[in-house]
Coordinates of C-alpha atoms and ligand atoms in Angstrom, one line a residue:
X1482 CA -19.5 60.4 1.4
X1483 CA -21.2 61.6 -2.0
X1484 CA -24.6 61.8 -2.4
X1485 CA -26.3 60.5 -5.6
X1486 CA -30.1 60.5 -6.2
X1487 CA -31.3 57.1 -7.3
X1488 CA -34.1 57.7 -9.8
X1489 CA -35.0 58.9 -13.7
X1490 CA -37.8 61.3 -12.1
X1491 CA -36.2 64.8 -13.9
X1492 CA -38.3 66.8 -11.1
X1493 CA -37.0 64.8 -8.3
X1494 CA -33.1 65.1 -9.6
X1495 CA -33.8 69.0 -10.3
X1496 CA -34.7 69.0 -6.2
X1497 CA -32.1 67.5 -5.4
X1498 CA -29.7 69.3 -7.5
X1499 CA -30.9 72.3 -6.3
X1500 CA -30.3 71.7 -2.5
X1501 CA -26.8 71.9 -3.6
X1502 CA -26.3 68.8 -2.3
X1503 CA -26.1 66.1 -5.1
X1504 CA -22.9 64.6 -6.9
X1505 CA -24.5 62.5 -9.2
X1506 CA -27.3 60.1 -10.5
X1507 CA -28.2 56.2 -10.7
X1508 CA -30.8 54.9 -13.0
X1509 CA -31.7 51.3 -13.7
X1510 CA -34.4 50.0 -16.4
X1511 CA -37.3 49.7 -13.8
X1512 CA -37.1 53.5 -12.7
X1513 CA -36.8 54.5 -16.7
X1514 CA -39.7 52.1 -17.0
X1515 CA -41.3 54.2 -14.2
X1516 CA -41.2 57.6 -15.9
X1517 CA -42.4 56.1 -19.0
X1518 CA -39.5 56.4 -21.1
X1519 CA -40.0 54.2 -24.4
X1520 CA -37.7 53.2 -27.2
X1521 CA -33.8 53.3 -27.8
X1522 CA -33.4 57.6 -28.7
X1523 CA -36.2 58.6 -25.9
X1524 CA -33.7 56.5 -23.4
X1525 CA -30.3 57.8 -25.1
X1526 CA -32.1 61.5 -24.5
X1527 CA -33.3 61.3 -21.4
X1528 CA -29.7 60.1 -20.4
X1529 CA -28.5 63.1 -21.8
X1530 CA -31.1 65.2 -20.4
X1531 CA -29.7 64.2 -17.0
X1532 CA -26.4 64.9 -17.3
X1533 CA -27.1 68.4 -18.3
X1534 CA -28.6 68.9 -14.8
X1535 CA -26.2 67.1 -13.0
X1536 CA -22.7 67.9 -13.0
X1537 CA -21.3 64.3 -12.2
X1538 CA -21.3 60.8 -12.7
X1539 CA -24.7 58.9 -14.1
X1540 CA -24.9 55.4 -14.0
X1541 CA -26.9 54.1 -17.3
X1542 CA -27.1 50.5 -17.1
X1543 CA -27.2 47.9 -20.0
X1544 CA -30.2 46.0 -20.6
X1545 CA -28.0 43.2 -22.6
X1546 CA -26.4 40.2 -20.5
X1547 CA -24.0 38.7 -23.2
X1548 CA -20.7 39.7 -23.6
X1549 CA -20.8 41.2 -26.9
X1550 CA -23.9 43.1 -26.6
X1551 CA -23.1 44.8 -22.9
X1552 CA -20.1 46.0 -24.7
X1553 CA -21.6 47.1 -27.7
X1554 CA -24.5 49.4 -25.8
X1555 CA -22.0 50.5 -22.9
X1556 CA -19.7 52.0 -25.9
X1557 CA -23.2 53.5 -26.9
X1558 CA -24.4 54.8 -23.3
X1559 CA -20.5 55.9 -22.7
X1560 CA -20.9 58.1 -25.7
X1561 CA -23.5 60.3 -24.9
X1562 CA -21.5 62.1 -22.3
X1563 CA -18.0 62.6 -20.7
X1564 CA -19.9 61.9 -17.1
X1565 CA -21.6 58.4 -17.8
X1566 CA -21.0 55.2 -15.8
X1567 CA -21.7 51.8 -17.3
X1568 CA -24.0 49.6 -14.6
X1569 CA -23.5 46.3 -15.5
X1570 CA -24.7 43.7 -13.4
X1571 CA -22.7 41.1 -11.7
X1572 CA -23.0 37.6 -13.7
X1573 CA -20.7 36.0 -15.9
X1574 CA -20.3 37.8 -19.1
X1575 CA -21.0 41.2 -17.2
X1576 CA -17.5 40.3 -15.1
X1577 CA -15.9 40.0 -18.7
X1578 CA -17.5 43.3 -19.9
X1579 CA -16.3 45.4 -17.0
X1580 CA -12.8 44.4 -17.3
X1581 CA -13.3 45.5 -21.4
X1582 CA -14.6 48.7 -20.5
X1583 CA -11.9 49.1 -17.5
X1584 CA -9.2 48.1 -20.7
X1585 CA -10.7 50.6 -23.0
X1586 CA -11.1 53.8 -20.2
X1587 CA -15.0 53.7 -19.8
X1588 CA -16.2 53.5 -16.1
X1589 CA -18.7 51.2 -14.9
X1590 CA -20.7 50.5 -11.7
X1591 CA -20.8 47.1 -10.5
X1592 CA -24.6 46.6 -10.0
X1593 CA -27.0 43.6 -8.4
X1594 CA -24.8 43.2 -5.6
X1595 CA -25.5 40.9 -2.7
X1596 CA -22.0 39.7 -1.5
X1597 CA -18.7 40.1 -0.4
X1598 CA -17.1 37.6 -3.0
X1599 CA -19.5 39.7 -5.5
X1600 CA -17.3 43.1 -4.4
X1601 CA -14.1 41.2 -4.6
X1602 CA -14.7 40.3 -8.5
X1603 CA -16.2 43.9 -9.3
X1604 CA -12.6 45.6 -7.4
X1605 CA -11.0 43.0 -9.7
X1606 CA -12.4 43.7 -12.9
X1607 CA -11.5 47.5 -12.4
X1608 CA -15.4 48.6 -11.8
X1609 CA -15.2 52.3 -10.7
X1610 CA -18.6 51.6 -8.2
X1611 CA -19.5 48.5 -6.4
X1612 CA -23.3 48.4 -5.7
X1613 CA -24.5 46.6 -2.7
X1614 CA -28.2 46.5 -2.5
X1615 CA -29.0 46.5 1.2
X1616 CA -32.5 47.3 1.4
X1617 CA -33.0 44.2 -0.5
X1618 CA -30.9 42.4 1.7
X1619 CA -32.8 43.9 4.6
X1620 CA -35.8 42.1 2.8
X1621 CA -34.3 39.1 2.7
X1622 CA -34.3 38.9 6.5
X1623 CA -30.1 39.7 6.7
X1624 CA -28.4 43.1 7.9
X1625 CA -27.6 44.9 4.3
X1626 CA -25.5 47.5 6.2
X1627 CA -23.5 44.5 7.4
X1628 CA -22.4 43.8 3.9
X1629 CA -21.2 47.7 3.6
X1630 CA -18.8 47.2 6.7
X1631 CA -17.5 43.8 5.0
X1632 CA -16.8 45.3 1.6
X1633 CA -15.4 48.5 3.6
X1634 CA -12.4 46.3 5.3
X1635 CA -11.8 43.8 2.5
X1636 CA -11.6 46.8 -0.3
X1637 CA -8.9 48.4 3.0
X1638 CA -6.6 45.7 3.3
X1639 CA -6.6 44.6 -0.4
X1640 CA -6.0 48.3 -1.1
X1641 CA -8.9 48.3 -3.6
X1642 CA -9.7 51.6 -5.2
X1643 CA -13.2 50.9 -6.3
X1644 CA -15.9 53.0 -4.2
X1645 CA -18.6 51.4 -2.5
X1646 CA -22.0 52.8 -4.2
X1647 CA -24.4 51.8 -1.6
X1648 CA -27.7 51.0 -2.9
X1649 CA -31.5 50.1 -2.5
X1650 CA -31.6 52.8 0.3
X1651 CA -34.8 52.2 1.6
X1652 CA -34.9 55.2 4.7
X1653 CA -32.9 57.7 6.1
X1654 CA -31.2 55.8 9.1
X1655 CA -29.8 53.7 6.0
X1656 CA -28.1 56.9 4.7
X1657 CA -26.4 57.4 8.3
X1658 CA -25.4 54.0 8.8
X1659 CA -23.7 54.1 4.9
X1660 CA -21.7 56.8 6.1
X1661 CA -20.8 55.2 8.8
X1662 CA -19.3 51.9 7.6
X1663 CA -17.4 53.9 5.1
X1664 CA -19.7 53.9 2.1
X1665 CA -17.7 56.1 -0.6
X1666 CA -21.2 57.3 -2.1
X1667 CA -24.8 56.5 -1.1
X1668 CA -27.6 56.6 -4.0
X1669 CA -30.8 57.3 -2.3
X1670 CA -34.6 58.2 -3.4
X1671 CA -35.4 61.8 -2.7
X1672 CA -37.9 60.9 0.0
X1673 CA -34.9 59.4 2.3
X1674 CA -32.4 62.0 1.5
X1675 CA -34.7 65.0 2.7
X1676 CA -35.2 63.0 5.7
X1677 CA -32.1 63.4 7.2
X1678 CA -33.1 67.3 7.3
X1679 CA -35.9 66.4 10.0
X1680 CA -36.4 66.5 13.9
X1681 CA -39.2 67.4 16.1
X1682 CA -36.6 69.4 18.3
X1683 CA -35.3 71.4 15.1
X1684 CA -38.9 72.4 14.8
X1685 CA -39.6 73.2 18.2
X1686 CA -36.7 74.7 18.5
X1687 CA -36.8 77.2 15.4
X1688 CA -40.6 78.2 16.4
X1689 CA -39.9 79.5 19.5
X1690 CA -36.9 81.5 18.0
X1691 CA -39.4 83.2 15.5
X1692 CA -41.6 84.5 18.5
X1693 CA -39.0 85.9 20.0
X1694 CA -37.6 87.5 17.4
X1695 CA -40.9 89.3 17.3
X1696 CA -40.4 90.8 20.5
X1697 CA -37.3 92.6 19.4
X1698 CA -38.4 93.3 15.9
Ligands
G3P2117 O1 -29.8 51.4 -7.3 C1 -30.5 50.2 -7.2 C2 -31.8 50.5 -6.6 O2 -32.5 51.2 -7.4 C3 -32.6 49.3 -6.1 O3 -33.4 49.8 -5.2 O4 -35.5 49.9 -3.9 O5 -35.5 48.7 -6.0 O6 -34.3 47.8 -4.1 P1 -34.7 49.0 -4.8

């Protein structure tokens, strides 16, 4: 499972990056929002900014929801680098986009995604990602992992080949459970993502080794 780092925070992705553990990057227009990032060229840089940390895919999603203008700013996003995904989000027209870009070679991420029947349509409009959002789900009072085991066997049997992006990570144990219902990647926060590292025994564990290894120092 890969691990991208869901967030426009440049420190954050630089931790991340450096743990030597990260394959990529999701954004969306409330975490740009977040860092503060105002007007078209500040966006377009900080995009670019990103993938020079990162050596892999970043997902740069369109803020248009009409046919013609998704198109026209995903050719714009795909341009600023080789490794940018087009997140488009799954309505109508955005349907209709990702089977353009699929058509014209530029990748996209299938994002806003809630249901099974959603996954089905992004796998058949080409969409390199499908992006469940379970922690909303989890909000919503249903099981959001469920939903990554249900994409999982449809996207088997059909012989899909677009990867399940599981997103909306909300804590660790949603990381473990991703990987194992067969999410292909899992975008997470940084906060969840170091969490996996920790356990009391680990801690325990390592102290007493240090005061022993006094004793033979
Ligand atoms: O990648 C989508 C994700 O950012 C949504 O997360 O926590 O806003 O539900 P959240």
């Amino acid at each position: 499972m890969k691990f991208f780092i869901d967030t426009a925070n440049l420190d954050q992705i630089k931790e991340a990056h450096d743990l030597g553990i990260l394959d990529g990057v999701t954004t969306n227009p409330s975490l740009m929002a977040k860092e503060g990032i105002k007007g078209h060229d500040a966006v377009m840089n900080h995009y670019k900014t990103i993938c020079e940390i990162v050596d892999g895919d970043v997902s740069a999603e369109v803020t248009t929801t009409d046919f013609k203008s998704m198109v026209e700013e995903g050719q714009k996003l795909a341009k600023i680098h080789n490794n940018i995904v087009v997140k488009v989000p799954m309505i109508h027209d955005g349907v209709k986009a990702m089977k353009w870009f699929t058509d014209n070679g530029i990748p996209t991420n299938c994002t806003l995604v809630f249901s099974a029947g959603q996954a089905i349509l992004a796998a058949k409009a080409g969409a390199k990602y499908v992006s469940p959002f379970i922690g909303r789900i989890d909000d919503s009072c249903w099981e959001g992992i469920d939903l990554i085991y249900q994409i999982r066997q449809i996207y088997n049997v059909q012989g899909y080949d677009t990867q399940i992006l599981a997103a909306s990570i909300r804590n660790s144990n949603h990381i473990v459970k991703c990987a194992e219902g067969g999410a292909d990647v899992v975008t997470s926060p940084l906060e969840p993502m170091l969490g996996l590292l920790k356990h009391p025994l680990t801690d325990i564990g390592l102290a007493k080794f240090m005061d022993d290894a006094k004793k033979f120092a």
